[in-house]
Amino acid sequence: MSTVDAPRSPYARTQRSGTNWEKWGWMYMRASGVVLVVLIFGHLFVNMVSGEGVRAIDFAFVAGKWASPFWQVWDLLMLWLALIHGANGMRTIINDYSSSVALGKVLRGAVFLSAAALIILGTLVIFTFDPCPSVSPDQLGMLPSFCPPQ
């Protein structure tokens, strides 16, 4: 009695070389999600709970916060992590549901360009924000208290 081996499949696994971007995207989503929870709840606590609550949020409140490098970095991290997190999520949805390769490329390009534009504009706003702009005399009450008299 002899044993007959089943015919082998012609498929052979090949070792992938290079970076596994899907794995790193998956890991980014988990890590950024945890950090975003901390950043967002800290943001909500400072803006809504401490002090006078939501009624106190105005130009002077934002100017006072962004006068501190700590809050600039906090808001910058929140902006970058949230936009990249959201863009990566949209990329995943596009990969799962796009009906053609060309449509997927166009949609992923649109998501990339919109996320990049928002990141650039948001970063510019955070770092070029002037808390003491020149205003007319009737608007002086809206300036933060640390602004020098005009």
Coordinates of N, CA, C and O in Angstrom, one line a residue:
M1 N 0.8 -1.2 0.0 CA 0.0 0.0 0.0 C 0.9 1.2 0.0 O 1.7 1.4 0.9
S2 N 0.7 2.1 -1.0 CA 1.5 3.3 -1.1 C 0.6 4.5 -0.8 O -0.5 4.5 -1.1
T3 N 1.2 5.5 -0.2 CA 0.5 6.7 0.0 C 0.8 7.7 -1.2 O 1.9 7.8 -1.6
V4 N -0.3 8.3 -1.6 CA -0.2 9.3 -2.7 C -0.4 10.7 -2.1 O -1.4 10.9 -1.5
D5 N 0.6 11.5 -2.4 CA 0.4 12.9 -1.9 C -0.5 13.6 -2.8 O -0.5 13.4 -4.0
A6 N -1.3 14.5 -2.2 CA -2.2 15.3 -3.0 C -1.3 16.3 -3.8 O -0.3 16.7 -3.4
P7 N -1.8 16.7 -5.0 CA -1.1 17.6 -5.8 C -0.9 19.0 -5.1 O -1.9 19.4 -4.4
R8 N 0.2 19.5 -5.2 CA 0.5 20.8 -4.6 C -0.1 21.9 -5.4 O -0.2 21.9 -6.6
S9 N -0.5 22.9 -4.7 CA -1.0 24.1 -5.3 C 0.1 24.9 -5.9 O 1.2 25.0 -5.3
P10 N 0.0 25.5 -7.1 CA 1.1 26.3 -7.6 C 1.3 27.6 -6.9 O 2.3 28.3 -7.1
Y11 N 0.4 28.0 -6.0 CA 0.6 29.2 -5.3 C 1.6 29.1 -4.2 O 1.6 28.2 -3.4
A12 N 2.6 30.0 -4.3 CA 3.6 30.0 -3.2 C 3.6 31.4 -2.6 O 3.6 32.4 -3.3
R13 N 3.6 31.5 -1.3 CA 3.7 32.8 -0.6 C 5.0 33.4 -0.8 O 6.1 32.8 -0.7
T14 N 5.0 34.7 -1.1 CA 6.2 35.4 -1.2 C 6.4 36.4 0.0 O 5.4 36.9 0.5
Q15 N 7.5 36.6 0.4 CA 7.8 37.5 1.5 C 7.7 38.9 1.0 O 8.3 39.3 0.0
R16 N 6.9 39.7 1.7 CA 6.7 41.1 1.3 C 7.9 41.9 1.9 O 8.3 41.7 3.0
S17 N 8.4 42.7 1.1 CA 9.5 43.6 1.6 C 9.0 45.0 1.6 O 8.0 45.4 0.9
G18 N 9.5 45.8 2.5 CA 9.1 47.2 2.6 C 8.2 47.4 3.8 O 8.0 46.5 4.7
T19 N 7.6 48.6 3.9 CA 6.8 49.0 5.1 C 5.4 48.5 4.9 O 4.8 48.7 3.8
N20 N 4.8 48.0 5.9 CA 3.4 47.6 5.9 C 2.6 48.8 6.4 O 2.3 49.0 7.5
W21 N 2.1 49.6 5.4 CA 1.4 50.9 5.7 C 0.1 50.6 6.3 O -0.4 51.4 7.2
E22 N -0.6 49.6 6.0 CA -1.9 49.3 6.6 C -1.7 49.0 8.1 O -2.5 49.4 8.9
K23 N -0.7 48.2 8.4 CA -0.4 48.0 9.9 C -0.2 49.2 10.6 O -0.7 49.5 11.7
W24 N 0.7 50.1 10.1 CA 1.0 51.4 10.7 C -0.2 52.3 10.8 O -0.3 53.0 11.8
G25 N -1.0 52.3 9.8 CA -2.3 53.1 9.8 C -3.2 52.6 10.9 O -3.8 53.4 11.6
W26 N -3.3 51.3 11.1 CA -4.1 50.6 12.1 C -3.6 51.0 13.5 O -4.4 51.4 14.4
M27 N -2.3 51.0 13.7 CA -1.7 51.3 14.9 C -1.8 52.8 15.2 O -2.1 53.2 16.4
Y28 N -1.7 53.6 14.2 CA -1.9 55.1 14.4 C -3.3 55.4 14.9 O -3.5 56.2 15.8
M29 N -4.3 54.7 14.3 CA -5.7 55.0 14.7 C -5.9 54.7 16.2 O -6.6 55.4 16.9
R30 N -5.3 53.6 16.7 CA -5.5 53.2 18.1 C -4.8 54.2 19.0 O -5.3 54.7 20.0
A31 N -3.5 54.5 18.7 CA -2.7 55.4 19.5 C -3.3 56.8 19.5 O -3.5 57.4 20.5
S32 N -3.6 57.3 18.3 CA -4.2 58.7 18.2 C -5.5 58.8 18.9 O -5.9 59.8 19.5
G33 N -6.3 57.7 18.8 CA -7.6 57.7 19.5 C -7.5 57.9 21.0 O -8.2 58.7 21.6
V34 N -6.5 57.2 21.6 CA -6.3 57.3 23.0 C -5.9 58.7 23.4 O -6.4 59.4 24.3
V35 N -4.9 59.2 22.6 CA -4.4 60.6 22.9 C -5.5 61.6 22.7 O -5.6 62.6 23.5
L36 N -6.3 61.5 21.6 CA -7.4 62.4 21.3 C -8.4 62.4 22.4 O -9.0 63.5 22.8
V37 N -8.7 61.3 23.0 CA -9.7 61.3 24.1 C -9.2 62.2 25.3 O -9.9 63.0 25.8
V38 N -7.9 62.1 25.6 CA -7.3 62.9 26.7 C -7.4 64.4 26.3 O -7.8 65.3 27.0
L39 N -6.9 64.7 25.1 CA -6.9 66.1 24.6 C -8.3 66.7 24.5 O -8.5 67.9 24.9
I40 N -9.2 66.0 24.0 CA -10.6 66.5 23.8 C -11.3 66.7 25.2 O -11.9 67.8 25.4
F41 N -11.2 65.8 26.1 CA -11.8 65.9 27.4 C -11.1 67.1 28.2 O -11.8 67.8 28.9
G42 N -9.8 67.2 28.0 CA -9.1 68.3 28.7 C -9.6 69.7 28.1 O -9.8 70.6 28.8
H43 N -9.7 69.7 26.8 CA -10.2 70.9 26.1 C -11.6 71.2 26.6 O -11.9 72.4 26.9
L44 N -12.5 70.2 26.6 CA -13.9 70.5 27.1 C -13.9 70.9 28.5 O -14.7 71.8 28.9
F45 N -13.1 70.3 29.4 CA -13.1 70.7 30.8 C -12.7 72.2 30.9 O -13.4 72.9 31.6
V46 N -11.6 72.6 30.3 CA -11.1 73.9 30.4 C -12.1 74.9 29.8 O -12.4 76.0 30.4
N47 N -12.7 74.6 28.7 CA -13.6 75.5 28.0 C -15.0 75.6 28.6 O -15.7 76.6 28.6
M48 N -15.5 74.4 29.1 CA -16.9 74.3 29.5 C -17.2 74.3 31.0 O -18.2 74.8 31.5
V49 N -16.3 73.6 31.7 CA -16.6 73.3 33.1 C -15.9 74.4 34.0 O -16.5 75.0 34.9
S50 N -14.6 74.6 33.8 CA -13.9 75.5 34.7 C -14.3 76.9 34.3 O -14.6 77.2 33.2
G51 N -14.2 77.8 35.3 CA -14.5 79.2 35.0 C -16.0 79.4 34.9 O -16.8 78.9 35.6
E52 N -16.4 80.3 34.0 CA -17.8 80.7 33.8 C -18.5 79.8 32.8 O -19.6 80.1 32.4
G53 N -17.9 78.8 32.3 CA -18.6 77.9 31.3 C -18.6 78.5 29.9 O -17.7 79.3 29.6
V54 N -19.5 78.0 29.1 CA -19.5 78.4 27.7 C -19.8 79.9 27.5 O -19.4 80.4 26.5
R55 N -20.4 80.6 28.4 CA -20.7 82.0 28.2 C -19.4 82.8 28.2 O -19.4 83.9 27.7
A56 N -18.3 82.3 28.8 CA -17.0 83.0 28.9 C -16.2 82.9 27.6 O -15.2 83.5 27.5
I57 N -16.6 82.0 26.7 CA -15.8 81.8 25.5 C -16.1 82.9 24.5 O -17.1 83.0 23.9
D58 N -15.1 83.7 24.3 CA -15.1 84.8 23.3 C -13.7 85.1 22.8 O -12.8 84.3 23.1
F59 N -13.5 86.1 22.1 CA -12.2 86.4 21.6 C -11.1 86.5 22.6 O -10.0 86.0 22.5
A60 N -11.5 87.2 23.7 CA -10.5 87.4 24.8 C -10.1 86.1 25.5 O -9.0 85.9 25.8
F61 N -11.1 85.2 25.6 CA -10.8 83.9 26.2 C -9.8 83.1 25.3 O -8.8 82.6 25.8
V62 N -10.1 83.1 24.0 CA -9.2 82.4 23.1 C -7.8 83.1 23.0 O -6.8 82.4 23.1
A63 N -7.8 84.4 23.0 CA -6.5 85.1 23.0 C -5.7 84.8 24.3 O -4.5 84.7 24.2
G64 N -6.4 84.8 25.4 CA -5.7 84.4 26.6 C -5.1 83.0 26.6 O -4.0 82.8 27.1
K65 N -5.9 82.1 26.1 CA -5.4 80.7 26.0 C -4.2 80.6 25.1 O -3.2 80.0 25.4
W66 N -4.3 81.2 23.9 CA -3.2 81.1 22.9 C -2.1 82.0 23.2 O -1.1 82.0 22.4
A67 N -2.1 82.8 24.2 CA -0.9 83.6 24.6 C 0.1 82.6 25.3 O 1.2 83.0 25.4
S68 N -0.4 81.5 25.7 CA 0.4 80.5 26.4 C 0.9 79.4 25.4 O 0.1 78.8 24.7
P69 N 2.2 79.2 25.3 CA 2.7 78.1 24.4 C 2.1 76.7 24.7 O 1.9 75.9 23.8
F70 N 1.8 76.5 26.0 CA 1.2 75.2 26.4 C -0.1 75.0 25.6 O -0.3 73.9 25.0
W71 N -1.0 76.0 25.6 CA -2.3 75.8 24.9 C -2.2 75.8 23.4 O -3.0 75.2 22.7
Q72 N -1.2 76.5 22.9 CA -0.9 76.5 21.5 C -0.6 75.0 21.0 O -1.1 74.5 20.1
V73 N 0.4 74.4 21.8 CA 0.8 73.0 21.5 C -0.4 72.1 21.7 O -0.6 71.2 20.9
W74 N -1.2 72.3 22.8 CA -2.3 71.4 23.0 C -3.3 71.4 21.9 O -3.7 70.4 21.4
D75 N -3.7 72.6 21.4 CA -4.6 72.8 20.3 C -4.0 72.3 19.0 O -4.7 71.7 18.2
L76 N -2.7 72.5 18.8 CA -2.1 72.0 17.6 C -2.1 70.5 17.6 O -2.4 69.9 16.5
L77 N -1.7 69.8 18.7 CA -1.8 68.4 18.7 C -3.2 67.9 18.4 O -3.4 66.9 17.7
M78 N -4.2 68.5 19.0 CA -5.6 68.1 18.8 C -5.9 68.3 17.3 O -6.6 67.4 16.8
L79 N -5.6 69.4 16.8 CA -5.9 69.6 15.3 C -5.2 68.6 14.4 O -5.9 67.9 13.6
W80 N -3.9 68.4 14.6 CA -3.2 67.5 13.7 C -3.7 66.0 13.9 O -3.9 65.3 13.0
L81 N -3.7 65.6 15.2 CA -4.2 64.2 15.4 C -5.6 63.9 14.9 O -5.8 62.9 14.3
A82 N -6.5 64.9 15.1 CA -7.9 64.7 14.7 C -8.0 64.6 13.2 O -8.7 63.8 12.6
L83 N -7.3 65.6 12.5 CA -7.4 65.6 11.1 C -6.8 64.4 10.4 O -7.3 63.8 9.5
I84 N -5.6 64.0 10.9 CA -4.9 62.8 10.3 C -5.7 61.5 10.7 O -5.9 60.7 9.8
H85 N -6.3 61.5 11.9 CA -7.1 60.3 12.3 C -8.4 60.2 11.4 O -8.7 59.2 10.9
G86 N -9.0 61.4 11.2 CA -10.2 61.4 10.3 C -9.9 61.1 8.9 O -10.6 60.3 8.2
A87 N -8.8 61.6 8.4 CA -8.4 61.3 7.0 C -8.0 59.9 6.8 O -8.4 59.3 5.8
N88 N -7.4 59.3 7.8 CA -7.0 57.9 7.7 C -8.3 57.0 7.7 O -8.4 56.0 7.0
G89 N -9.2 57.4 8.5 CA -10.5 56.7 8.6 C -11.2 56.8 7.2 O -11.8 55.8 6.7
M90 N -11.2 58.0 6.6 CA -11.9 58.1 5.3 C -11.1 57.3 4.3 O -11.8 56.7 3.4
R91 N -9.8 57.3 4.4 CA -9.0 56.4 3.4 C -9.4 55.0 3.5 O -9.6 54.3 2.5
T92 N -9.6 54.5 4.7 CA -10.0 53.1 4.9 C -11.4 52.8 4.3 O -11.6 51.8 3.7
I93 N -12.3 53.8 4.5 CA -13.7 53.6 4.0 C -13.6 53.6 2.5 O -14.3 52.8 1.8
I94 N -12.8 54.5 1.9 CA -12.7 54.6 0.4 C -12.1 53.3 -0.1 O -12.6 52.7 -1.1
N95 N -11.1 52.7 0.6 CA -10.5 51.5 0.2 C -11.5 50.4 0.2 O -11.5 49.5 -0.7
D96 N -12.4 50.4 1.2 CA -13.4 49.3 1.3 C -14.5 49.4 0.3 O -15.0 48.4 -0.1
Y97 N -14.9 50.6 0.0 CA -16.2 50.8 -0.8 C -16.0 51.4 -2.2 O -17.0 51.5 -2.9
S98 N -14.9 51.8 -2.6 CA -14.8 52.4 -3.9 C -14.9 51.3 -5.0 O -14.4 50.2 -4.9
S99 N -15.7 51.7 -6.0 CA -16.0 50.7 -7.0 C -15.0 50.5 -8.1 O -15.0 49.5 -8.8
S100 N -14.0 51.4 -8.2 CA -13.0 51.3 -9.2 C -11.7 51.8 -8.6 O -11.7 52.6 -7.7
V101 N -10.6 51.4 -9.2 CA -9.3 51.9 -8.8 C -9.1 53.4 -9.0 O -8.6 54.1 -8.2
A102 N -9.6 53.8 -10.2 CA -9.4 55.3 -10.5 C -10.2 56.1 -9.6 O -9.8 57.2 -9.1
L103 N -11.5 55.7 -9.3 CA -12.3 56.5 -8.3 C -11.7 56.5 -7.0 O -11.7 57.5 -6.3
G104 N -11.1 55.4 -6.5 CA -10.5 55.3 -5.2 C -9.3 56.3 -5.2 O -9.1 57.0 -4.1
K105 N -8.5 56.3 -6.2 CA -7.4 57.3 -6.3 C -7.8 58.7 -6.2 O -7.2 59.5 -5.5
V106 N -8.9 59.1 -6.9 CA -9.4 60.4 -6.9 C -9.9 60.8 -5.5 O -9.6 61.9 -5.0
L107 N -10.7 59.9 -4.9 CA -11.2 60.2 -3.6 C -10.1 60.3 -2.5 O -10.2 61.2 -1.7
R108 N -9.2 59.4 -2.6 CA -8.1 59.4 -1.6 C -7.3 60.7 -1.8 O -6.8 61.3 -0.8
G109 N -7.1 61.1 -3.0 CA -6.4 62.4 -3.3 C -7.1 63.6 -2.8 O -6.6 64.5 -2.2
A110 N -8.5 63.6 -2.9 CA -9.3 64.7 -2.4 C -9.2 64.7 -0.9 O -9.1 65.8 -0.3
V111 N -9.3 63.5 -0.2 CA -9.2 63.5 1.2 C -7.8 64.0 1.7 O -7.7 64.8 2.6
F112 N -6.7 63.6 1.0 CA -5.4 64.0 1.4 C -5.3 65.5 1.2 O -4.7 66.2 2.1
L113 N -5.7 66.1 0.1 CA -5.6 67.5 -0.2 C -6.4 68.3 0.8 O -5.9 69.4 1.4
S114 N -7.6 67.9 1.1 CA -8.4 68.6 2.1 C -7.8 68.6 3.5 O -7.8 69.6 4.2
A115 N -7.4 67.4 3.9 CA -6.7 67.3 5.2 C -5.5 68.1 5.3 O -5.2 68.8 6.3
A116 N -4.7 68.1 4.3 CA -3.4 68.9 4.3 C -3.7 70.4 4.3 O -3.1 71.2 5.0
A117 N -4.7 70.8 3.5 CA -5.1 72.3 3.5 C -5.6 72.7 4.9 O -5.2 73.8 5.4
L118 N -6.4 71.9 5.6 CA -6.9 72.2 6.9 C -5.8 72.2 7.9 O -5.8 73.1 8.8
I119 N -4.9 71.3 7.8 CA -3.8 71.2 8.8 C -2.9 72.5 8.6 O -2.5 73.1 9.6
I120 N -2.6 72.9 7.4 CA -1.8 74.1 7.1 C -2.5 75.3 7.6 O -1.9 76.1 8.3
L121 N -3.8 75.5 7.3 CA -4.5 76.7 7.7 C -4.7 76.7 9.2 O -4.5 77.8 9.8
G122 N -5.0 75.6 9.8 CA -5.2 75.6 11.3 C -3.9 75.9 12.0 O -3.9 76.6 13.0
T123 N -2.8 75.4 11.5 CA -1.5 75.6 12.1 C -1.1 77.1 12.0 O -0.6 77.7 12.9
L124 N -1.4 77.7 10.8 CA -1.1 79.1 10.6 C -2.0 80.0 11.6 O -1.5 80.9 12.1
V125 N -3.2 79.6 11.7 CA -4.1 80.4 12.7 C -3.6 80.3 14.1 O -3.5 81.3 14.8
I126 N -3.2 79.1 14.5 CA -2.7 79.0 15.9 C -1.4 79.8 16.1 O -1.3 80.4 17.2
F127 N -0.5 79.8 15.2 CA 0.8 80.4 15.4 C 0.9 81.8 15.0 O 1.8 82.5 15.3
T128 N 0.0 82.3 14.2 CA 0.0 83.7 13.7 C -1.1 84.5 14.3 O -1.3 85.7 14.0
F129 N -1.8 83.9 15.3 CA -2.9 84.6 15.9 C -2.4 85.8 16.8 O -1.5 85.7 17.6
D130 N -2.9 87.0 16.5 CA -2.5 88.2 17.2 C -3.6 88.5 18.3 O -4.7 88.9 18.0
P131 N -3.2 88.3 19.6 CA -4.2 88.5 20.6 C -4.5 90.0 20.9 O -5.5 90.3 21.5
C132 N -3.7 90.9 20.4 CA -3.9 92.3 20.6 C -3.9 93.0 19.3 O -3.1 93.9 19.0
P133 N -5.0 92.8 18.4 CA -5.0 93.5 17.2 C -5.4 94.9 17.3 O -5.9 95.4 18.3
S134 N -5.2 95.7 16.3 CA -5.6 97.1 16.3 C -7.1 97.1 16.0 O -7.6 96.5 15.1
V135 N -7.8 97.8 16.9 CA -9.3 97.8 16.8 C -9.8 99.3 17.0 O -9.0 100.1 17.5
S136 N -11.0 99.5 16.6 CA -11.6 100.8 16.8 C -11.9 101.1 18.3 O -12.0 100.1 19.0
P137 N -12.0 102.3 18.7 CA -12.2 102.6 20.1 C -13.4 102.0 20.7 O -13.5 101.6 21.9
D138 N -14.5 101.8 19.9 CA -15.7 101.1 20.5 C -15.6 99.6 20.7 O -16.4 99.0 21.3
Q139 N -14.5 99.0 20.2 CA -14.3 97.6 20.4 C -13.2 97.3 21.4 O -12.8 96.1 21.5
L140 N -12.7 98.3 22.1 CA -11.6 98.1 23.1 C -12.0 97.1 24.2 O -11.2 96.4 24.7
G141 N -13.3 97.1 24.5 CA -13.8 96.2 25.6 C -13.7 94.7 25.2 O -13.7 93.8 26.1
M142 N -13.5 94.4 23.9 CA -13.4 93.0 23.5 C -12.0 92.4 23.6 O -11.8 91.2 23.5
L143 N -11.0 93.3 23.8 CA -9.6 92.8 23.9 C -9.4 92.2 25.2 O -10.0 92.6 26.2
P144 N -8.4 91.3 25.3 CA -8.0 90.7 26.6 C -7.4 91.7 27.5 O -6.9 92.7 27.0
S145 N -7.5 91.5 28.8 CA -7.0 92.4 29.7 C -5.4 92.6 29.7 O -4.9 93.7 30.1
F146 N -4.7 91.7 29.1 CA -3.2 91.8 29.1 C -2.8 92.7 27.9 O -1.6 92.9 27.8
C147 N -3.7 93.1 27.0 CA -3.3 93.9 25.9 C -3.0 95.3 26.3 O -3.7 95.9 27.1
P148 N -1.9 95.9 25.8 CA -1.6 97.3 26.2 C -2.6 98.3 25.6 O -3.2 98.0 24.6
P149 N -2.9 99.4 26.3 CA -3.9 100.4 25.8 C -3.4 100.9 24.5 O -2.2 101.1 24.3
Q150 N -4.4 101.2 23.6 CA -4.0 101.7 22.3 C -4.2 103.2 22.2 O -5.0 103.8 22.7

